[in-house]
Short mmCIF file of C-alpha atoms in Angstrom, two decimals:
data_model
loop_
_atom_site.label_atom_id
_atom_site.label_comp_id
_atom_site.label_asym_id
_atom_site.label_seq_id
_atom_site.Cartn_x
_atom_site.Cartn_y
_atom_site.Cartn_z
CA UNK A 27 166.76 284.78 90.65
CA UNK A 28 168.06 281.63 88.92
CA UNK A 29 170.12 282.33 85.86
CA UNK A 30 169.06 280.06 83.03
CA UNK A 31 172.08 279.56 80.72
CA UNK A 32 170.15 277.45 78.14
CA UNK A 33 169.24 280.41 76.04
CA UNK A 34 172.74 281.78 76.16
CA UNK A 35 174.28 278.59 74.77
CA UNK A 36 171.47 277.74 72.46
CA UNK A 37 170.08 274.65 74.30
CA UNK A 38 167.39 272.56 72.77
CA UNK A 39 164.42 272.52 75.16
CA UNK A 40 164.17 268.74 75.23
CA UNK A 41 167.84 268.12 75.83
CA UNK A 42 168.24 265.75 78.73
CA UNK A 43 171.90 265.18 78.77
CA UNK A 44 173.09 268.63 79.88
CA UNK A 45 170.41 268.98 82.56
CA UNK A 46 171.21 265.39 83.76
CA UNK A 47 174.84 266.35 84.16
CA UNK A 48 173.84 269.38 86.21
CA UNK A 49 172.03 266.99 88.52
CA UNK A 50 174.97 264.76 88.78
CA UNK A 51 176.97 267.67 89.86
CA UNK A 52 174.38 268.65 92.37
CA UNK A 53 174.39 265.14 93.88
CA UNK A 54 178.08 264.83 93.80
CA UNK A 55 178.06 262.72 96.94
CA UNK A 56 176.75 259.87 94.78
CA UNK A 57 179.77 259.95 92.50
CA UNK A 58 182.43 258.22 94.68
CA UNK A 59 185.11 256.78 92.43
CA UNK A 60 184.25 253.16 91.72
CA UNK A 61 187.86 251.94 91.88
CA UNK A 62 188.14 252.91 95.53
CA UNK A 63 184.80 251.27 96.24
CA UNK A 64 186.01 248.08 94.63
CA UNK A 65 189.23 248.15 96.62
CA UNK A 66 187.49 248.76 99.90
CA UNK A 67 184.95 246.02 99.20
CA UNK A 68 187.78 243.61 98.55
CA UNK A 69 189.54 244.53 101.81
CA UNK A 70 186.28 244.10 103.79
CA UNK A 71 185.62 240.70 102.33
CA UNK A 72 189.17 239.63 103.13
CA UNK A 73 188.75 240.93 106.79
CA UNK A 74 185.47 239.05 107.21
CA UNK A 75 187.00 235.74 105.97
CA UNK A 76 189.94 236.09 108.32
CA UNK A 77 187.54 236.91 111.22
CA UNK A 78 185.46 233.87 110.28
CA UNK A 79 188.48 231.69 110.38
CA UNK A 80 188.39 231.73 114.22
CA UNK A 81 185.08 230.01 114.12
CA UNK A 82 185.11 227.80 111.04
CA UNK A 83 188.59 226.48 110.58
CA UNK A 84 187.66 223.60 108.22
CA UNK A 85 186.20 226.23 105.85
CA UNK A 86 189.24 228.42 106.08
CA UNK A 87 191.47 225.48 105.49
CA UNK A 88 189.62 224.70 102.31
CA UNK A 89 189.69 228.36 101.22
CA UNK A 90 193.44 228.46 101.95
CA UNK A 91 193.95 225.61 99.57
CA UNK A 92 192.13 227.60 96.96
CA UNK A 93 194.21 230.81 97.86
CA UNK A 94 191.02 232.85 98.76
CA UNK A 95 192.14 234.06 102.18
CA UNK A 96 195.35 235.70 101.13
CA UNK A 97 195.25 239.49 100.72
CA UNK A 98 197.07 239.32 97.36
CA UNK A 99 194.06 237.40 95.96
CA UNK A 100 191.72 240.26 96.95
CA UNK A 101 194.14 242.79 95.59
CA UNK A 102 194.11 241.09 92.30
CA UNK A 103 190.33 240.81 92.47
CA UNK A 104 190.02 244.48 93.10
CA UNK A 105 192.41 245.24 90.18
CA UNK A 106 190.22 243.10 87.96
CA UNK A 107 187.08 244.85 89.05
CA UNK A 108 188.73 248.20 88.58
CA UNK A 109 189.73 247.22 84.99
CA UNK A 110 186.25 246.05 84.31
CA UNK A 111 184.84 249.29 85.60
CA UNK A 112 187.23 251.28 83.39
CA UNK A 113 185.91 249.50 80.36
CA UNK A 114 182.39 250.18 81.41
CA UNK A 115 182.87 253.84 82.57
CA UNK A 116 180.76 255.28 79.81
CA UNK A 117 177.93 252.99 80.61
CA UNK A 118 178.30 253.85 84.28
CA UNK A 119 178.17 257.60 83.54
CA UNK A 120 175.00 257.34 81.62
CA UNK A 121 173.51 255.02 84.16
CA UNK A 122 174.09 257.59 86.85
CA UNK A 123 172.47 260.24 84.64
CA UNK A 124 169.43 258.05 84.20
CA UNK A 125 169.25 257.49 87.94
CA UNK A 126 169.43 261.16 88.58
CA UNK A 127 166.76 261.80 85.95
CA UNK A 128 164.42 259.40 87.85
CA UNK A 129 165.46 260.96 91.16
CA UNK A 130 164.53 264.37 89.99
CA UNK A 131 161.27 262.99 88.59
CA UNK A 132 160.31 261.46 91.93
CA UNK A 133 161.24 264.49 93.91
CA UNK A 134 158.73 266.63 92.09
CA UNK A 135 160.76 269.75 92.82
CA UNK A 136 163.22 271.66 90.81
CA UNK A 137 166.91 271.19 91.54
CA UNK A 138 168.25 273.81 94.00
CA UNK A 139 170.84 275.94 92.47
CA UNK A 140 174.41 275.89 93.70
CA UNK A 141 176.13 278.98 94.93
CA UNK A 142 174.36 282.24 94.30
CA UNK A 143 171.26 280.90 92.60
CA UNK A 144 173.06 279.78 89.36
CA UNK A 145 171.89 276.55 87.84
CA UNK A 146 174.72 274.24 87.14
CA UNK A 147 174.96 272.55 83.69
CA UNK A 148 177.43 270.47 81.76
CA UNK A 149 178.77 273.68 80.27
CA UNK A 150 179.93 274.78 83.80
CA UNK A 151 182.53 272.00 83.82
CA UNK A 152 186.05 273.10 83.25
CA UNK A 153 187.32 272.93 79.69
CA UNK A 154 189.59 269.97 80.42
CA UNK A 155 186.90 267.99 82.17
CA UNK A 156 184.51 268.44 79.32
CA UNK A 157 187.08 267.34 76.78
CA UNK A 158 187.78 264.28 78.90
CA UNK A 159 184.07 263.38 78.76
CA UNK A 160 183.89 263.98 74.98
CA UNK A 161 187.01 261.79 74.39
CA UNK A 162 185.09 258.80 75.86
CA UNK A 163 182.17 259.12 73.43
CA UNK A 164 181.75 256.98 70.34
CA UNK A 165 181.16 258.58 66.96
CA UNK A 166 177.31 258.06 67.28
CA UNK A 167 177.38 259.52 70.80
CA UNK A 168 179.44 262.50 69.58
CA UNK A 169 176.84 263.09 66.89
CA UNK A 170 174.01 263.00 69.41
CA UNK A 171 175.84 265.29 71.89
CA UNK A 172 176.44 267.77 68.98
CA UNK A 173 172.68 268.25 68.77
CA UNK A 174 172.47 269.67 72.31
CA UNK A 175 173.58 273.32 71.61
CA UNK A 176 175.93 275.42 69.42
CA UNK A 177 178.75 275.33 71.91
CA UNK A 178 178.73 271.43 72.10
CA UNK A 179 178.24 271.26 68.35
CA UNK A 180 181.57 272.98 67.76
CA UNK A 181 183.27 270.89 70.50
CA UNK A 182 182.02 267.59 69.14
CA UNK A 183 183.13 268.41 65.57
CA UNK A 184 186.73 268.96 66.69
CA UNK A 185 189.27 267.37 64.37
CA UNK A 186 191.22 266.20 67.39
CA UNK A 187 188.37 264.10 68.64
CA UNK A 188 187.53 262.61 65.23
CA UNK A 189 191.21 261.99 64.41
CA UNK A 190 191.31 259.44 67.24
CA UNK A 191 188.21 257.68 65.72
CA UNK A 192 189.71 257.71 62.25
CA UNK A 193 192.92 256.10 63.32
CA UNK A 194 191.15 253.45 65.39
CA UNK A 195 188.79 252.29 62.63
CA UNK A 196 190.38 253.34 59.42
CA UNK A 197 194.04 253.60 60.19
CA UNK A 198 195.12 250.22 58.77
CA UNK A 199 193.45 250.75 55.45
CA UNK A 200 193.86 254.49 54.85
CA UNK A 201 197.24 255.50 53.40
CA UNK A 202 198.85 258.45 51.67
CA UNK A 203 197.01 257.76 48.36
CA UNK A 204 193.60 257.85 50.24
CA UNK A 205 194.59 261.14 51.81
CA UNK A 206 195.38 262.69 48.45
CA UNK A 207 192.12 261.33 47.03
CA UNK A 208 190.16 262.92 49.85
CA UNK A 209 191.91 266.25 49.45
CA UNK A 210 191.03 266.21 45.77
CA UNK A 211 187.49 265.33 46.73
CA UNK A 212 187.38 268.32 49.07
CA UNK A 213 188.74 270.65 46.42
CA UNK A 214 186.22 269.38 43.87
CA UNK A 215 183.31 269.94 46.13
CA UNK A 216 184.38 273.38 47.26
CA UNK A 217 183.88 274.53 43.66
CA UNK A 218 180.16 273.93 44.01
CA UNK A 219 177.73 274.73 46.69
CA UNK A 220 178.04 272.65 49.79
CA UNK A 221 174.37 272.78 50.37
CA UNK A 222 172.04 273.77 47.55
CA UNK A 223 169.05 275.86 48.79
CA UNK A 224 166.44 274.11 50.83
CA UNK A 225 166.81 270.78 49.20
CA UNK A 226 169.93 269.88 51.16
CA UNK A 227 172.00 269.05 47.97
CA UNK A 228 175.63 268.29 48.05
CA UNK A 229 177.63 266.17 50.47
CA UNK A 230 175.77 267.02 53.67
CA UNK A 231 172.31 266.61 52.00
CA UNK A 232 173.46 263.13 50.80
CA UNK A 233 174.65 262.21 54.23
CA UNK A 234 171.40 263.21 55.84
CA UNK A 235 169.41 261.27 53.31
CA UNK A 236 171.04 257.94 54.01
CA UNK A 237 172.42 257.98 57.54
CA UNK A 238 170.26 256.91 60.60
CA UNK A 239 168.48 259.69 62.28
CA UNK A 240 170.35 259.05 65.50
CA UNK A 241 173.69 259.61 63.82
CA UNK A 242 173.64 262.84 61.97
CA UNK A 243 170.17 264.47 62.05
CA UNK A 244 171.73 267.12 64.25
CA UNK A 245 173.55 268.44 61.24
CA UNK A 246 170.45 270.25 59.97
CA UNK A 247 167.67 271.10 62.41
CA UNK A 248 166.11 273.70 60.14
CA UNK A 249 166.88 276.00 57.27
CA UNK A 250 168.11 278.71 59.53
CA UNK A 251 171.04 276.59 60.74
CA UNK A 252 172.63 276.16 57.24
CA UNK A 253 175.37 278.65 58.24
CA UNK A 254 176.48 276.02 60.91
CA UNK A 255 176.76 273.22 58.48
CA UNK A 256 179.47 270.55 58.84
CA UNK A 257 182.69 271.82 57.14
CA UNK A 258 183.46 269.66 54.13
CA UNK A 259 187.17 269.57 54.98
CA UNK A 260 186.69 268.42 58.57
CA UNK A 261 187.79 264.92 59.70
CA UNK A 262 184.30 264.36 60.91
CA UNK A 263 183.00 264.78 57.32
CA UNK A 264 185.66 262.38 56.10
CA UNK A 265 184.70 259.82 58.66
CA UNK A 266 181.08 260.09 57.85
CA UNK A 267 181.65 259.92 54.07
CA UNK A 268 183.63 256.70 54.67
CA UNK A 269 180.98 255.24 57.03
CA UNK A 270 178.13 255.70 54.64
CA UNK A 271 180.11 254.46 51.54
CA UNK A 272 179.96 257.75 49.70
CA UNK A 273 183.76 258.10 49.41
CA UNK A 274 185.63 255.52 47.33
CA UNK A 275 189.20 255.35 48.53
CA UNK A 276 192.36 253.58 47.12
CA UNK A 277 193.76 250.65 49.14
CA UNK A 278 194.95 247.03 48.32
CA UNK A 279 193.17 243.79 48.52
CA UNK A 280 194.74 240.35 49.22
CA UNK A 281 193.69 237.49 47.04
CA UNK A 282 191.45 239.41 44.78
CA UNK A 283 188.29 238.14 43.15
CA UNK A 284 187.34 235.95 46.16
CA UNK A 285 190.60 233.99 46.17
CA UNK A 286 190.71 233.16 42.51
CA UNK A 287 193.58 230.65 41.91
CA UNK A 288 195.16 233.09 39.52
CA UNK A 289 195.61 235.63 42.31
CA UNK A 290 196.45 233.56 45.32
CA UNK A 291 199.11 235.11 47.55
CA UNK A 292 198.91 238.52 45.73
CA UNK A 293 197.79 241.97 46.70
CA UNK A 294 196.32 244.42 44.10
CA UNK A 295 195.38 248.02 44.10
CA UNK A 296 191.56 248.81 44.15
CA UNK A 297 189.06 251.47 44.80
CA UNK A 298 187.05 250.53 47.86
CA UNK A 299 183.65 251.45 49.31
CA UNK A 300 182.43 250.48 52.81
CA UNK A 301 179.07 248.92 53.54
CA UNK A 302 178.20 249.63 57.12
CA UNK A 303 175.23 247.16 57.05
CA UNK A 304 177.46 244.14 56.40
CA UNK A 305 180.70 245.69 57.67
CA UNK A 306 182.34 244.60 54.45
CA UNK A 307 183.77 246.43 51.42
CA UNK A 308 183.04 246.58 47.68
CA UNK A 309 186.04 246.80 45.33
CA UNK A 310 186.53 247.88 41.78
CA UNK A 311 189.74 246.99 40.02
CA UNK A 312 191.72 248.60 37.19
CA UNK A 313 189.72 248.98 34.07
CA UNK A 314 192.56 247.32 32.03
CA UNK A 315 191.71 243.85 31.05
CA UNK A 316 188.42 242.55 32.56
CA UNK A 317 186.22 245.03 34.37
CA UNK A 318 185.91 243.50 37.82
CA UNK A 319 183.71 244.38 40.77
CA UNK A 320 183.98 242.37 43.98
CA UNK A 321 181.69 242.54 47.07
CA UNK A 322 181.71 241.26 50.72
CA UNK A 323 185.45 241.81 51.22
CA UNK A 324 186.33 241.49 54.90
CA UNK A 325 188.68 243.86 56.84
CA UNK A 326 191.46 241.18 57.09
CA UNK A 327 191.89 241.14 53.28
CA UNK A 328 192.65 244.86 53.08
CA UNK A 329 195.65 247.04 53.72
CA UNK A 330 196.92 250.53 53.02
CA UNK A 331 199.56 250.54 50.30
CA UNK A 332 202.85 250.05 52.03
CA UNK A 333 204.75 252.09 49.47
CA UNK A 334 203.68 255.24 47.66
CA UNK A 335 204.18 253.87 44.19
CA UNK A 336 201.64 253.77 41.37
CA UNK A 337 200.53 250.26 40.25
CA UNK A 338 201.88 251.26 36.74
CA UNK A 339 205.28 252.40 37.89
CA UNK A 340 208.35 250.21 38.58
CA UNK A 341 209.19 250.32 42.32
CA UNK A 342 212.75 251.32 43.20
CA UNK A 343 214.33 248.22 44.81
CA UNK A 344 216.57 249.42 47.59
CA UNK A 345 216.94 246.22 49.38
CA UNK A 346 218.56 244.01 46.84
CA UNK A 347 222.07 244.21 48.27
CA UNK A 348 220.99 242.87 51.57
CA UNK A 349 218.72 240.07 50.49
CA UNK A 350 219.73 236.57 51.71
CA UNK A 351 218.19 233.15 51.88
CA UNK A 352 215.19 233.10 54.30
CA UNK A 353 214.20 236.78 53.81
CA UNK A 354 210.61 237.47 53.11
CA UNK A 355 209.71 239.81 50.21
CA UNK A 356 207.06 241.13 47.88
CA UNK A 357 207.66 241.58 44.24
CA UNK A 358 205.72 243.47 41.51
CA UNK A 359 204.38 241.31 38.74
CA UNK A 360 201.96 241.89 35.81
CA UNK A 361 200.66 239.81 32.92
CA UNK A 362 201.68 242.32 30.25
CA UNK A 363 202.89 245.87 30.19
CA UNK A 364 199.38 247.31 29.78
CA UNK A 365 198.18 245.85 33.01
CA UNK A 366 198.94 247.24 36.50
CA UNK A 367 201.35 245.55 38.85
CA UNK A 368 200.25 243.49 41.79
CA UNK A 369 202.42 242.52 44.84
CA UNK A 370 203.24 238.80 45.16
CA UNK A 371 204.71 237.17 48.25
CA UNK A 372 207.76 235.06 48.29
CA UNK A 373 210.93 233.93 50.22
CA UNK A 374 214.57 234.27 49.15
CA UNK A 375 215.95 230.79 48.44
CA UNK A 376 219.32 229.24 47.82
CA UNK A 377 221.00 229.11 44.49
CA UNK A 378 221.27 225.76 42.78
CA UNK A 379 225.08 225.75 43.20
CA UNK A 380 224.60 226.13 47.10
CA UNK A 381 224.64 223.09 49.32
CA UNK A 382 222.19 224.96 51.71
CA UNK A 383 224.55 224.60 54.62
CA UNK A 384 224.36 227.84 56.65
CA UNK A 385 228.04 227.76 57.54
CA UNK A 386 229.11 227.45 53.88
CA UNK A 387 226.31 229.36 52.16
CA UNK A 388 227.70 232.11 49.82
CA UNK A 389 224.32 233.12 48.13
CA UNK A 390 224.47 236.55 49.64
CA UNK A 391 227.76 237.25 47.91
CA UNK A 392 226.44 236.34 44.39
CA UNK A 393 224.99 238.97 42.04
CA UNK A 394 222.02 236.52 41.40
CA UNK A 395 219.14 236.24 43.82
CA UNK A 396 216.88 233.25 43.88
CA UNK A 397 213.26 234.04 44.49
CA UNK A 398 210.89 231.29 45.51
CA UNK A 399 207.06 231.18 45.64
CA UNK A 400 206.45 228.10 47.74
CA UNK A 401 202.67 228.29 47.37
CA UNK A 402 203.25 226.61 43.91
CA UNK A 403 204.17 223.05 43.16
CA UNK A 404 207.87 222.36 42.88
CA UNK A 405 207.55 221.62 39.22
CA UNK A 406 205.44 224.69 38.44
CA UNK A 407 206.91 227.33 36.15
CA UNK A 408 205.86 229.89 38.71
CA UNK A 409 207.69 228.25 41.66
CA UNK A 410 211.01 230.32 41.22
CA UNK A 411 212.72 232.99 39.30
CA UNK A 412 215.97 234.93 39.62
CA UNK A 413 217.02 238.58 39.53
CA UNK A 414 220.24 240.37 39.31
CA UNK A 415 220.85 242.55 42.40
CA UNK A 416 223.38 244.81 40.65
CA UNK A 417 221.32 245.83 37.63
CA UNK A 418 217.78 245.00 38.30
CA UNK A 419 214.96 246.30 36.10
CA UNK A 420 211.69 244.90 34.79
CA UNK A 421 212.21 241.40 33.51
CA UNK A 422 210.04 238.86 31.79
CA UNK A 423 208.15 238.10 28.66
CA UNK A 424 204.56 237.82 27.38
CA UNK A 425 204.31 234.15 28.26
CA UNK A 426 205.46 234.32 31.97
CA UNK A 427 204.66 237.91 32.69
CA UNK A 428 206.94 240.71 33.92
CA UNK A 429 208.61 240.96 37.33
CA UNK A 430 209.17 244.39 38.70
CA UNK A 431 210.48 246.00 41.90
CA UNK A 432 211.09 244.21 45.15
CA UNK A 433 210.59 245.28 48.81
CA UNK A 434 211.89 243.28 51.69
CA UNK A 435 209.54 242.57 54.61
CA UNK A 436 210.88 243.53 57.91
CA UNK A 437 207.79 243.65 60.09
CA UNK A 438 206.37 240.39 61.61
CA UNK A 439 202.79 241.67 61.21
CA UNK A 440 203.31 241.97 57.43
CA UNK A 441 204.64 238.51 57.20
CA UNK A 442 201.84 237.13 59.42
CA UNK A 443 199.27 238.84 57.15
CA UNK A 444 200.61 236.88 54.23
CA UNK A 445 200.75 233.63 56.06
CA UNK A 446 197.14 234.02 57.17
CA UNK A 447 195.95 233.86 53.58
CA UNK A 448 198.12 230.81 52.68
CA UNK A 449 196.21 228.46 50.28
CA UNK A 450 194.86 225.21 51.70
CA UNK A 451 196.45 223.21 48.76
CA UNK A 452 199.54 223.59 46.64
CA UNK A 453 198.92 225.66 43.45
CA UNK A 454 199.83 224.52 39.98
#
């Protein structure tokens, strides 16, 4: 008697993936590693060319000039093919599955069981092998796979799997402030029902109402499965909330208000919401001053806050003693004391008393540090300012604004990000 494990694991009757994998296991002679096949193919081609050289010398001479008869060429070619196949391994896996589905359809007979009459399925794979397969799946594929059965649903919702996808897509814009906001969001939603009755209210109900069916319809097959709902505190729930634009998270925006001249070469705190249709963001800035909403913000204009300092708090400047001409920095600045700080990019310059000769420069020994903002015209009042490295505090006035804390830029990628948004013309 063939043991049917579908009922044991809660299979959906129309699930093709698990059955396909069982057929792939049955026909394991078709799953020869592609990298070895590519290498053998390259060696065979090399051998045929060398053999042909005894008969067609002019051709071989021409190929020699092109470097095509040397074994190293074919080794490199095989390596390239292997790299290509590695990138396409998921497509290959699913192609094999489709082939096996067709093969079974044409055979017209059920797959013979392996061993003692037990039908092999995806769930018969070792734990490590199954996890390796799941690690190769995209978020949408994980969601689809989770609809196969209860066992795979739990596997595909694993925080370990979704943490990788979170870091890959959202890592550069999600910082400590966003994590705190999400935890507050979780606590707030735990106070009320996660799913309200049969109307699918709450976070999961909202997700199901706006996401494509192919992405998360597995989350609620019928009312009886409410007890297996997606945990609100899971990384998968966070990822989906970000993806559908339900969760507004704190981050920073370069050149706010679509590059308004008054904000060029600055970076301000904002609440952001993702639009998956346009792959852009919507931002809402601090309510102080004008109430501003901005749309169609691209990924390259965003960053996670580099320091965990509120936009209304003076940043502790720990780098002042080491600042010297040529160092790149960011400094807090705000129009008045009711406004939040923004971060502005600049470069440490030489004092007016310095002859700018590197061998004779003593600017680093002075208590005064010259800060230059070269995006402005040399005669602009915004071009330069000075701070005292020994007793630095917020300095300024209502006319020129107030300068706050300073942070030195050490990483080349941070400096490159600022240079990538440099204005096309000098600012006044």
